[in-house]
Amino acid sequence: MPAEYATLEETPGLVLKGELSIYTAAELKPVFFMLLQEAQEHLHLDLQGVDDIDGAGVQLLLLFRRELLQAGIELHIQASPIVAETLQLLHLQQHFTLAPASPSP
Amino acid sequence: MSFDEARQTFADEVDELLQQMEEALLVLESAPQDQETLNSVFRAMHTIKGSAGLFGFDEVVHFTHTVEAELDRVRSGQRPVDSDLIAVLLACRDQVATLVSAALQEMQVSDEVKAQGQAILARLQPVNHSAAPKPQTQPEAIASAAAQAVPAEPQAALWLLVLDFKADAFRNGMDPLSFIRYLSTLGEIQYLLVDEQAWPSVEAFDPESCYLKFYLGLYACTQVSVLEEVFEFAEDDCTLDIIPPDTDESVYAQVLQQASPELQAQLTELVAQASAVPEAVMTQKVLEESQEGIREPQASAHPTPAAKTGASPKSTRENVSIRVDAQRLGYLINLVGELVIASAATKLMVRQHGINEADEAVATMESLVEEIRDHALQLRMVQIGDTFARFRRVVRDVSKELGKQIDLQISGGDTELDKTVVEKINDPLTHLIRNALDHGIEAPEIRRAAGKPEHGSVSLNAFHDSGHIVIQISDDGRGLDTQKIRAKAERLGLVSADQHLSHQETLRLIFEAGLSTKEEATNLSGRGVGMDVVRRNIESLRGSVDLESQVGKGTKVSIHLPLTLAIIDGFMVGAGEEAYVLPLANVAECVELHQASWHVQDRHYVNLRGEVLPYLSLRDFLQKETGQQQQRRESLVVVRFGRKRAGLIVDALYGELQTVIKPIGKIFQKVHAISGATILGNGEIALILDVQGLIDMAYQEAQQTQGTSGRLYHA
């Protein structure tokens, strides 16, 4: 799945499109963590183009979040409707700072 | 898998399931509260319905669906288990067997069978809910069950669910989210916490493995069974704990203390709120639990109030076995047989050429081949207990039909025998059991008058004895009246009036065709065509049947069968120029004897340490070289079969060998002393002798020298 590094208002980040699922989790893990090296105080994830997310995808996000917390980095997520709905179902919306949707760079 | 193979698997599966269902129903008759057994009846119908659906066997699906629905009512306690229910469920089982059989043969179900089915279903559902059962799809059924708000739980309440998905969940195609989504349709998920306690470090974290564990609070109006059913398909990939509302705090405490410390506080608060227990009390309990010390593995930490799946009761049916094609197994066993021969040939070659260095290698090979042989043969062994268990139904039905009270006792069910033998023994056994039920056990009034307990008993027993399996069918009924038998035999001309027969010999007359002393043939037996067929069937398996009986006390029929039909441990002997093989299990001992003591008072008996044994000279008997006095040392091999013993005179003793039995073709079927042939290591052929036949011959010869006219020996 296409994952691009992008900077949003000087915050390093990642734009994901397509699936965030068991099929893409393995390839995404290193991508996420490369980002970790770069981040300072904030990191953003643009998931507006994610049209499918499953348990493996959520698990990866949670892992990412754990690492960020430990490093003291704040994560901002822009969610597509399906991502938002899934996070809500799992009562996870308070775990992630959901930024308002914005036009993708 | 081809379509035909799939159908065969379906047929086998249905067979097995219906058998289990029948056994389970019979167990339920005496133990109606046994929930586990009741579940297995339900599962049988459920599984058959599912599989039949795959093939589009609509009749089967409709019928099993109705039965399954009714069983569900029984499971949830809305209907009690009583003898009427069991009787109609047994009828359902039979109907399913009929319907499946018709479906597999692609035959239309006859109107008669259809009507029968309707009648059974009418009996099953006295208060008929729906005249035409609609095949409902699974999720519908679950949803409607949940929506029905069964009387037991009229109010919505908070359930705590602990969902621990296992590492391979994703790989096995499970998405935990779909389960949670479904749960949210049953009620409101008030809280959901993810327990990351067991998560590894980033480097060790495998994104394709599942580490998800959820603590979920579901506010709903539902039942344990409904929740369990949601996770039915995730059995292997998810450990599920369901803690219903109003459970004791200590149970909650036990559950909570296993959560990660970060979550404990939060969970404690949430649970306390829901169960109206002061939070402080709950916290205290959790603390107590964590100080308890030894932790048991999560799945088994809860006492009874909490309902559990995970270590699922559904997997008590210990099916750790594989289906193997019988033909392939037969082929394997043939190969093993060839291996045995090849190994013998190698051993012989090594010995002949005196290659001492190879001795050890040959010995190792021989012992390995022996092990393979034993294990290969064991693959085909099945316990006779399964066959015995089937007779419970027969006894139950027949005793009801005859108005008698009969108990069936089974022992030695774990005795094993070759599968091919098991299949062939079924008919003779059935006949013998029916005899015991019909002729043996008397009606209750007669028993009472005779001072016997009203309940007659029939027992099935099995055990191993010198390379054979012995099956005994006994009853404590009226026994066989030798006088009547004798009279009938005389009438039929089988025996002359002045002929002397021992008690045993008279009893054995019943194996003669046409002999049945039941004055009036009943529906079941008594037409006089039974016992001779039984004996023939058993003898065609190289077995034998015998009986003991006492008038007024009872009868015991004993069947001897060889353990396997393929390979035997043998003892090789030589007579004249030929080599012969005797089954080792039938060889009692070998003795050197001098000519002088061979004739006991001119009869063909030998005096063996005081025992009088009839004997046979193999050379004379098999090669017809009578009268030739041999100068070589001769030996006497004492053989036995059952309780009979006899001696065989041979010229040479060659020792033990294991060998494959090769059948010898129809021409030799009538030759009673030979039961097969084998190929020796040196490529020569040795005949395998039938010990039973030889012993009978020995007795005959001995009698003949005594001067009496032919006795009634059936060779």
GROMACS .gro file of N, CA, C and O in nm, chain A:
model
  420
    1MET      N    1   0.083  -0.118   0.000
    1MET     CA    2   0.000   0.000   0.000
    1MET      C    3   0.088   0.125   0.000
    1MET      O    4   0.193   0.128   0.061
    2PRO      N    5   0.046   0.219  -0.070
    2PRO     CA    6   0.127   0.341  -0.082
    2PRO      C    7   0.140   0.413   0.052
    2PRO      O    8   0.042   0.442   0.119
    3ALA      N    9   0.261   0.430   0.093
    3ALA     CA   10   0.285   0.506   0.215
    3ALA      C   11   0.390   0.611   0.181
    3ALA      O   12   0.497   0.578   0.133
    4GLU      N   13   0.356   0.732   0.204
    4GLU     CA   14   0.450   0.840   0.169
    4GLU      C   15   0.484   0.921   0.290
    4GLU      O   16   0.397   0.952   0.371
    5TYR      N   17   0.608   0.951   0.297
    5TYR     CA   18   0.644   1.045   0.403
    5TYR      C   19   0.605   1.185   0.358
    5TYR      O   20   0.621   1.221   0.242
    6ALA      N   21   0.551   1.258   0.448
    6ALA     CA   22   0.512   1.395   0.412
    6ALA      C   23   0.523   1.482   0.534
    6ALA      O   24   0.514   1.436   0.648
    7THR      N   25   0.541   1.602   0.510
    7THR     CA   26   0.550   1.695   0.623
    7THR      C   27   0.428   1.784   0.621
    7THR      O   28   0.388   1.833   0.515
    8LEU      N   29   0.364   1.798   0.735
    8LEU     CA   30   0.247   1.883   0.744
    8LEU      C   31   0.277   1.991   0.845
    8LEU      O   32   0.297   1.963   0.963
    9GLU      N   33   0.285   2.114   0.796
    9GLU     CA   34   0.316   2.226   0.886
    9GLU      C   35   0.438   2.194   0.971
    9GLU      O   36   0.436   2.206   1.094
   10GLU      N   37   0.537   2.145   0.906
   10GLU     CA   38   0.666   2.117   0.971
   10GLU      C   39   0.664   1.998   1.066
   10GLU      O   40   0.761   1.973   1.137
   11THR      N   41   0.555   1.926   1.072
   11THR     CA   42   0.554   1.804   1.154
   11THR      C   43   0.577   1.685   1.061
   11THR      O   44   0.508   1.671   0.961
   12PRO      N   45   0.676   1.602   1.093
   12PRO     CA   46   0.698   1.485   1.007
   12PRO      C   47   0.578   1.392   1.015
   12PRO      O   48   0.510   1.385   1.118
   13GLY      N   49   0.552   1.325   0.906
   13GLY     CA   50   0.435   1.238   0.910
   13GLY      C   51   0.433   1.139   0.797
   13GLY      O   52   0.529   1.125   0.719
   14LEU      N   53   0.321   1.072   0.790
   14LEU     CA   54   0.304   0.964   0.693
   14LEU      C   55   0.163   0.973   0.636
   14LEU      O   56   0.067   1.001   0.708
   15VAL      N   57   0.156   0.955   0.505
   15VAL     CA   58   0.023   0.950   0.444
   15VAL      C   59   0.001   0.807   0.397
   15VAL      O   60   0.080   0.752   0.320
   16LEU      N   61  -0.104   0.747   0.445
   16LEU     CA   62  -0.134   0.610   0.404
   16LEU      C   63  -0.259   0.606   0.319
   16LEU      O   64  -0.358   0.672   0.349
   17LYS      N   65  -0.251   0.524   0.216
   17LYS     CA   66  -0.371   0.506   0.135
   17LYS      C   67  -0.395   0.357   0.119
   17LYS      O   68  -0.300   0.279   0.107
   18GLY      N   69  -0.520   0.322   0.115
   18GLY     CA   70  -0.553   0.182   0.088
   18GLY      C   71  -0.583   0.106   0.216
   18GLY      O   72  -0.659   0.152   0.300
   19GLU      N   73  -0.521  -0.012   0.232
   19GLU     CA   74  -0.554  -0.098   0.347
   19GLU      C   75  -0.455  -0.083   0.461
   19GLU      O   76  -0.335  -0.075   0.439
   20LEU      N   77  -0.506  -0.080   0.581
   20LEU     CA   78  -0.423  -0.089   0.701
   20LEU      C   79  -0.468  -0.219   0.768
   20LEU      O   80  -0.554  -0.221   0.856
   21SER      N   81  -0.413  -0.331   0.720
   21SER     CA   82  -0.468  -0.460   0.762
   21SER      C   83  -0.359  -0.566   0.768
   21SER      O   84  -0.242  -0.536   0.748
   22ILE      N   85  -0.401  -0.689   0.791
   22ILE     CA   86  -0.307  -0.802   0.799
   22ILE      C   87  -0.222  -0.810   0.673
   22ILE      O   88  -0.107  -0.853   0.677
   23TYR      N   89  -0.280  -0.765   0.560
   23TYR     CA   90  -0.207  -0.777   0.434
   23TYR      C   91  -0.095  -0.676   0.422
   23TYR      O   92  -0.002  -0.694   0.346
   24THR      N   93  -0.108  -0.565   0.495
   24THR     CA   94  -0.008  -0.459   0.481
   24THR      C   95   0.071  -0.437   0.609
   24THR      O   96   0.168  -0.364   0.611
   25ALA      N   97   0.027  -0.499   0.719
   25ALA     CA   98   0.088  -0.471   0.849
   25ALA      C   99   0.238  -0.496   0.849
   25ALA      O  100   0.315  -0.415   0.902
   26ALA      N  101   0.280  -0.608   0.790
   26ALA     CA  102   0.422  -0.641   0.795
   26ALA      C  103   0.507  -0.536   0.725
   26ALA      O  104   0.613  -0.498   0.775
   27GLU      N  105   0.461  -0.490   0.608
   27GLU     CA  106   0.544  -0.391   0.539
   27GLU      C  107   0.535  -0.254   0.602
   27GLU      O  108   0.625  -0.172   0.587
   28LEU      N  109   0.427  -0.229   0.673
   28LEU     CA  110   0.412  -0.096   0.731
   28LEU      C  111   0.490  -0.077   0.859
   28LEU      O  112   0.529   0.035   0.893
   29LYS      N  113   0.510  -0.185   0.929
   29LYS     CA  114   0.576  -0.171   1.059
   29LYS      C  115   0.710  -0.097   1.048
   29LYS      O  116   0.732   0.002   1.119
   30PRO      N  117   0.799  -0.138   0.960
   30PRO     CA  118   0.927  -0.064   0.952
   30PRO      C  119   0.909   0.081   0.907
   30PRO      O  120   0.980   0.171   0.951
   31VAL      N  121   0.812   0.103   0.822
   31VAL     CA  122   0.785   0.240   0.775
   31VAL      C  123   0.748   0.330   0.892
   31VAL      O  124   0.801   0.440   0.907
   32PHE      N  125   0.656   0.279   0.975
   32PHE     CA  126   0.616   0.356   1.093
   32PHE      C  127   0.737   0.391   1.177
   32PHE      O  128   0.753   0.502   1.226
   33PHE      N  129   0.822   0.290   1.193
   33PHE     CA  130   0.928   0.312   1.292
   33PHE      C  131   1.046   0.391   1.240
   33PHE      O  132   1.124   0.446   1.317
   34MET      N  133   1.056   0.398   1.110
   34MET     CA  134   1.153   0.491   1.052
   34MET      C  135   1.114   0.633   1.093
   34MET      O  136   1.197   0.717   1.125
   35LEU      N  137   0.981   0.652   1.087
   35LEU     CA  138   0.925   0.783   1.119
   35LEU      C  139   0.962   0.822   1.262
   35LEU      O  140   0.988   0.939   1.292
   36LEU      N  141   0.961   0.722   1.345
   36LEU     CA  142   0.989   0.744   1.486
   36LEU      C  143   1.126   0.810   1.505
   36LEU      O  144   1.145   0.895   1.591
   37GLN      N  145   1.221   0.770   1.421
   37GLN     CA  146   1.357   0.823   1.433
   37GLN      C  147   1.357   0.973   1.409
   37GLN      O  148   1.434   1.046   1.469
   38GLU      N  149   1.269   1.014   1.317
   38GLU     CA  150   1.273   1.154   1.276
   38GLU      C  151   1.198   1.247   1.369
   38GLU      O  152   1.226   1.366   1.374
   39ALA      N  153   1.099   1.188   1.438
   39ALA     CA  154   1.007   1.277   1.508
   39ALA      C  155   1.070   1.342   1.629
   39ALA      O  156   1.159   1.287   1.693
   40GLN      N  157   1.024   1.460   1.660
   40GLN     CA  158   1.071   1.528   1.780
   40GLN      C  159   0.963   1.538   1.884
   40GLN      O  160   0.965   1.470   1.983
   41GLU      N  161   0.867   1.626   1.859
   41GLU     CA  162   0.762   1.634   1.960
   41GLU      C  163   0.627   1.588   1.907
   41GLU      O  164   0.542   1.544   1.982
   42HIS      N  165   0.611   1.601   1.777
   42HIS     CA  166   0.484   1.566   1.718
   42HIS      C  167   0.503   1.478   1.596
   42HIS      O  168   0.605   1.486   1.527
   43LEU      N  169   0.403   1.403   1.567
   43LEU     CA  170   0.403   1.317   1.451
   43LEU      C  171   0.261   1.314   1.398
   43LEU      O  172   0.166   1.313   1.476
   44HIS      N  173   0.247   1.313   1.265
   44HIS     CA  174   0.109   1.302   1.220
   44HIS      C  175   0.092   1.186   1.121
   44HIS      O  176   0.185   1.150   1.046
   45LEU      N  177  -0.023   1.129   1.129
   45LEU     CA  178  -0.058   1.019   1.040
   45LEU      C  179  -0.183   1.059   0.962
   45LEU      O  180  -0.288   1.082   1.021
   46ASP      N  181  -0.168   1.064   0.832
   46ASP     CA  182  -0.286   1.096   0.752
   46ASP      C  183  -0.347   0.965   0.702
   46ASP      O  184  -0.294   0.900   0.611
   47LEU      N  185  -0.457   0.929   0.765
   47LEU     CA  186  -0.523   0.803   0.726
   47LEU      C  187  -0.651   0.829   0.648
   47LEU      O  188  -0.738   0.742   0.640
   48GLN      N  189  -0.660   0.947   0.590
   48GLN     CA  190  -0.786   0.976   0.522
   48GLN      C  191  -0.808   0.888   0.400
   48GLN      O  192  -0.920   0.869   0.355
   49GLY      N  193  -0.698   0.837   0.347
   49GLY     CA  194  -0.712   0.751   0.230
   49GLY      C  195  -0.724   0.603   0.265
   49GLY      O  196  -0.725   0.516   0.177
   50VAL      N  197  -0.734   0.574   0.393
   50VAL     CA  198  -0.742   0.432   0.432
   50VAL      C  199  -0.887   0.386   0.421
   50VAL      O  200  -0.975   0.439   0.489
   51ASP      N  201  -0.908   0.288   0.336
   51ASP     CA  202  -1.046   0.243   0.316
   51ASP      C  203  -1.076   0.109   0.385
   51ASP      O  204  -1.187   0.060   0.381
   52ASP      N  205  -0.975   0.050   0.447
   52ASP     CA  206  -1.001  -0.077   0.513
   52ASP      C  207  -0.904  -0.091   0.631
   52ASP      O  208  -0.783  -0.076   0.613
   53ILE      N  209  -0.960  -0.121   0.746
   53ILE     CA  210  -0.874  -0.140   0.864
   53ILE      C  211  -0.927  -0.258   0.943
   53ILE      O  212  -1.048  -0.271   0.965
   54ASP      N  213  -0.838  -0.346   0.984
   54ASP     CA  214  -0.883  -0.463   1.061
   54ASP      C  215  -0.806  -0.473   1.192
   54ASP      O  216  -0.732  -0.382   1.229
   55GLY      N  217  -0.822  -0.584   1.260
   55GLY     CA  218  -0.758  -0.604   1.390
   55GLY      C  219  -0.608  -0.586   1.384
   55GLY      O  220  -0.547  -0.525   1.473
   56ALA      N  221  -0.546  -0.639   1.277
   56ALA     CA  222  -0.401  -0.625   1.265
   56ALA      C  223  -0.362  -0.479   1.249
   56ALA      O  224  -0.260  -0.434   1.302
   57GLY      N  225  -0.442  -0.405   1.176
   57GLY     CA  226  -0.414  -0.264   1.156
   57GLY      C  227  -0.425  -0.186   1.286
   57GLY      O  228  -0.339  -0.106   1.320
   58VAL      N  229  -0.531  -0.214   1.360
   58VAL     CA  230  -0.551  -0.146   1.488
   58VAL      C  231  -0.436  -0.180   1.582
   58VAL      O  232  -0.382  -0.094   1.651
   59GLN      N  233  -0.397  -0.306   1.579
   59GLN     CA  234  -0.289  -0.351   1.667
   59GLN      C  235  -0.161  -0.274   1.637
   59GLN      O  236  -0.091  -0.232   1.729
   60LEU      N  237  -0.133  -0.256   1.511
   60LEU     CA  238  -0.013  -0.183   1.472
   60LEU      C  239  -0.019  -0.039   1.519
   60LEU      O  240   0.078   0.017   1.570
   61LEU      N  241  -0.134   0.022   1.504
   61LEU     CA  242  -0.151   0.160   1.551
   61LEU      C  243  -0.126   0.169   1.701
   61LEU      O  244  -0.063   0.261   1.751
   62LEU      N  245  -0.179   0.068   1.773
   62LEU     CA  246  -0.162   0.070   1.918
   62LEU      C  247  -0.016   0.054   1.956
   62LEU      O  248   0.033   0.116   2.050
   63LEU      N  249   0.055  -0.030   1.881
   63LEU     CA  250   0.197  -0.048   1.907
   63LEU      C  251   0.272   0.082   1.887
   63LEU      O  252   0.354   0.124   1.969
   64PHE      N  253   0.238   0.144   1.777
   64PHE     CA  254   0.299   0.271   1.740
   64PHE      C  255   0.277   0.373   1.852
   64PHE      O  256   0.367   0.443   1.895
   65ARG      N  257   0.153   0.374   1.896
   65ARG     CA  258   0.116   0.469   2.001
   65ARG      C  259   0.196   0.444   2.127
   65ARG      O  260   0.244   0.539   2.192
   66ARG      N  261   0.213   0.317   2.164
   66ARG     CA  262   0.288   0.283   2.284
   66ARG      C  263   0.430   0.337   2.275
   66ARG      O  264   0.483   0.396   2.369
   67GLU      N  265   0.493   0.315   2.159
   67GLU     CA  266   0.630   0.361   2.141
   67GLU      C  267   0.641   0.511   2.148
   67GLU      O  268   0.734   0.567   2.206
   68LEU      N  269   0.542   0.576   2.087
   68LEU     CA  270   0.544   0.722   2.087
   68LEU      C  271   0.529   0.776   2.228
   68LEU      O  272   0.597   0.871   2.269
   69LEU      N  273   0.437   0.716   2.302
   69LEU     CA  274   0.416   0.759   2.440
   69LEU      C  275   0.545   0.749   2.519
   69LEU      O  276   0.582   0.839   2.594
   70GLN      N  277   0.613   0.637   2.499
   70GLN     CA  278   0.738   0.616   2.572
   70GLN      C  279   0.842   0.720   2.535
   70GLN      O  280   0.924   0.762   2.617
   71ALA      N  281   0.837   0.760   2.406
   71ALA     CA  282   0.935   0.859   2.360
   71ALA      C  283   0.888   1.001   2.387
   71ALA      O  284   0.958   1.098   2.358
   72GLY      N  285   0.767   1.011   2.438
   72GLY     CA  286   0.715   1.144   2.470
   72GLY      C  287   0.671   1.223   2.348
   72GLY      O  288   0.672   1.346   2.348
   73ILE      N  289   0.631   1.151   2.243
   73ILE     CA  290   0.592   1.220   2.120
   73ILE      C  291   0.441   1.216   2.107
   73ILE      O  292   0.378   1.114   2.134
   74GLU      N  293   0.385   1.325   2.062
   74GLU     CA  294   0.241   1.329   2.044
   74GLU      C  295   0.204   1.290   1.902
   74GLU      O  296   0.268   1.333   1.806
   75LEU      N  297   0.101   1.208   1.892
   75LEU     CA  298   0.059   1.160   1.761
   75LEU      C  299  -0.073   1.223   1.721
   75LEU      O  300  -0.169   1.222   1.799
   76HIS      N  301  -0.078   1.275   1.601
   76HIS     CA  302  -0.203   1.329   1.548
   76HIS      C  303  -0.247   1.245   1.431
   76HIS      O  304  -0.166   1.215   1.343
   77ILE      N  305  -0.373   1.209   1.433
   77ILE     CA  306  -0.423   1.125   1.323
   77ILE      C  307  -0.535   1.197   1.251
   77ILE      O  308  -0.625   1.254   1.314
   78GLN      N  309  -0.529   1.191   1.119
   78GLN     CA  310  -0.645   1.232   1.041
   78GLN      C  311  -0.707   1.104   0.989
   78GLN      O  312  -0.641   1.026   0.919
   79ALA      N  313  -0.834   1.089   1.025
   79ALA     CA  314  -0.895   0.959   0.997
   79ALA      C  315  -0.997   0.967   0.886
   79ALA      O  316  -1.070   1.064   0.873
   80SER      N  317  -1.000   0.859   0.809
   80SER     CA  318  -1.110   0.844   0.714
   80SER      C  319  -1.231   0.801   0.795
   80SER      O  320  -1.217   0.758   0.910
   81PRO      N  321  -1.349   0.809   0.736
   81PRO     CA  322  -1.469   0.769   0.811
   81PRO      C  323  -1.457   0.627   0.870
   81PRO      O  324  -1.493   0.604   0.985
   82ILE      N  325  -1.404   0.537   0.791
   82ILE     CA  326  -1.400   0.400   0.841
   82ILE      C  327  -1.300   0.386   0.956
   82ILE      O  328  -1.325   0.313   1.053
   83VAL      N  329  -1.191   0.458   0.946
   83VAL     CA  330  -1.094   0.452   1.057
   83VAL      C  331  -1.155   0.513   1.182
   83VAL      O  332  -1.143   0.458   1.292
   84ALA      N  333  -1.224   0.624   1.165
   84ALA     CA  334  -1.286   0.689   1.279
   84ALA      C  335  -1.389   0.597   1.344
   84ALA      O  336  -1.394   0.582   1.467
   85GLU      N  337  -1.468   0.535   1.263
   85GLU     CA  338  -1.573   0.448   1.313
   85GLU      C  339  -1.514   0.330   1.390
   85GLU      O  340  -1.563   0.292   1.497
   86THR      N  341  -1.407   0.273   1.333
   86THR     CA  342  -1.343   0.159   1.398
   86THR      C  343  -1.284   0.198   1.533
   86THR      O  344  -1.302   0.129   1.633
   87LEU      N  345  -1.218   0.312   1.536
   87LEU     CA  346  -1.159   0.355   1.663
   87LEU      C  347  -1.267   0.382   1.766
   87LEU      O  348  -1.251   0.354   1.884
   88GLN      N  349  -1.381   0.432   1.717
   88GLN     CA  350  -1.490   0.457   1.809
   88GLN      C  351  -1.548   0.328   1.865
   88GLN      O  352  -1.577   0.316   1.984
   89LEU      N  353  -1.565   0.231   1.776
   89LEU     CA  354  -1.619   0.101   1.817
   89LEU      C  355  -1.535   0.043   1.930
   89LEU      O  356  -1.586  -0.015   2.026
   90LEU      N  357  -1.403   0.061   1.916
   90LEU     CA  358  -1.312   0.003   2.013
   90LEU      C  359  -1.284   0.097   2.129
   90LEU      O  360  -1.193   0.073   2.208
   91HIS      N  361  -1.360   0.203   2.137
   91HIS     CA  362  -1.341   0.300   2.245
   91HIS      C  363  -1.198   0.351   2.248
   91HIS      O  364  -1.141   0.372   2.357
   92LEU      N  365  -1.141   0.366   2.131
   92LEU     CA  366  -1.002   0.408   2.127
   92LEU      C  367  -0.986   0.553   2.084
   92LEU      O  368  -0.874   0.601   2.071
   93GLN      N  369  -1.098   0.619   2.061
   93GLN     CA  370  -1.083   0.754   2.006
   93GLN      C  371  -1.009   0.846   2.101
   93GLN      O  372  -0.939   0.935   2.057
   94GLN      N  373  -1.018   0.823   2.231
   94GLN     CA  374  -0.946   0.912   2.322
   94GLN      C  375  -0.797   0.882   2.326
   94GLN      O  376  -0.719   0.959   2.373
   95HIS      N  377  -0.759   0.765   2.274
   95HIS     CA  378  -0.618   0.730   2.273
   95HIS      C  379  -0.540   0.808   2.169
   95HIS      O  380  -0.419   0.820   2.176
   96PHE      N  381  -0.610   0.848   2.067
   96PHE     CA  382  -0.542   0.912   1.956
   96PHE      C  383  -0.598   1.052   1.939
   96PHE      O  384  -0.719   1.072   1.942
   97THR      N  385  -0.510   1.143   1.920
   97THR     CA  386  -0.558   1.279   1.894
   97THR      C  387  -0.604   1.284   1.750
   97THR      O  388  -0.522   1.277   1.658
   98LEU      N  389  -0.736   1.295   1.734
   98LEU     CA  390  -0.787   1.296   1.598
   98LEU      C  391  -0.797   1.440   1.550
   98LEU      O  392  -0.880   1.518   1.597
   99ALA      N  393  -0.710   1.470   1.458
   99ALA     CA  394  -0.711   1.607   1.406
   99ALA      C  395  -0.823   1.620   1.304
   99ALA      O  396  -0.865   1.521   1.245
  100PRO      N  397  -0.871   1.736   1.283
  100PRO     CA  398  -0.979   1.752   1.184
  100PRO      C  399  -0.925   1.717   1.045
  100PRO      O  400  -0.805   1.731   1.018
  101ALA      N  401  -1.011   1.675   0.963
  101ALA     CA  402  -0.972   1.637   0.826
  101ALA      C  403  -0.924   1.759   0.751
  101ALA      O  404  -0.976   1.870   0.767
  102SER      N  405  -0.820   1.739   0.673
  102SER     CA  406  -0.770   1.852   0.594
  102SER      C  407  -0.735   1.800   0.456
  102SER      O  408  -0.714   1.681   0.438
  103PRO      N  409  -0.726   1.885   0.362
  103PRO     CA  410  -0.691   1.838   0.228
  103PRO      C  411  -0.551   1.775   0.232
  103PRO      O  412  -0.459   1.831   0.291
  104SER      N  413  -0.539   1.656   0.173
  104SER     CA  414  -0.408   1.587   0.176
  104SER      C  415  -0.309   1.665   0.091
  104SER      O  416  -0.344   1.719  -0.012
  105PRO      N  417  -0.186   1.664   0.139
  105PRO     CA  418  -0.082   1.742   0.067
  105PRO      C  419  -0.054   1.686  -0.072
  105PRO      O  420  -0.077   1.570  -0.098
   0.00000   0.00000   0.00000
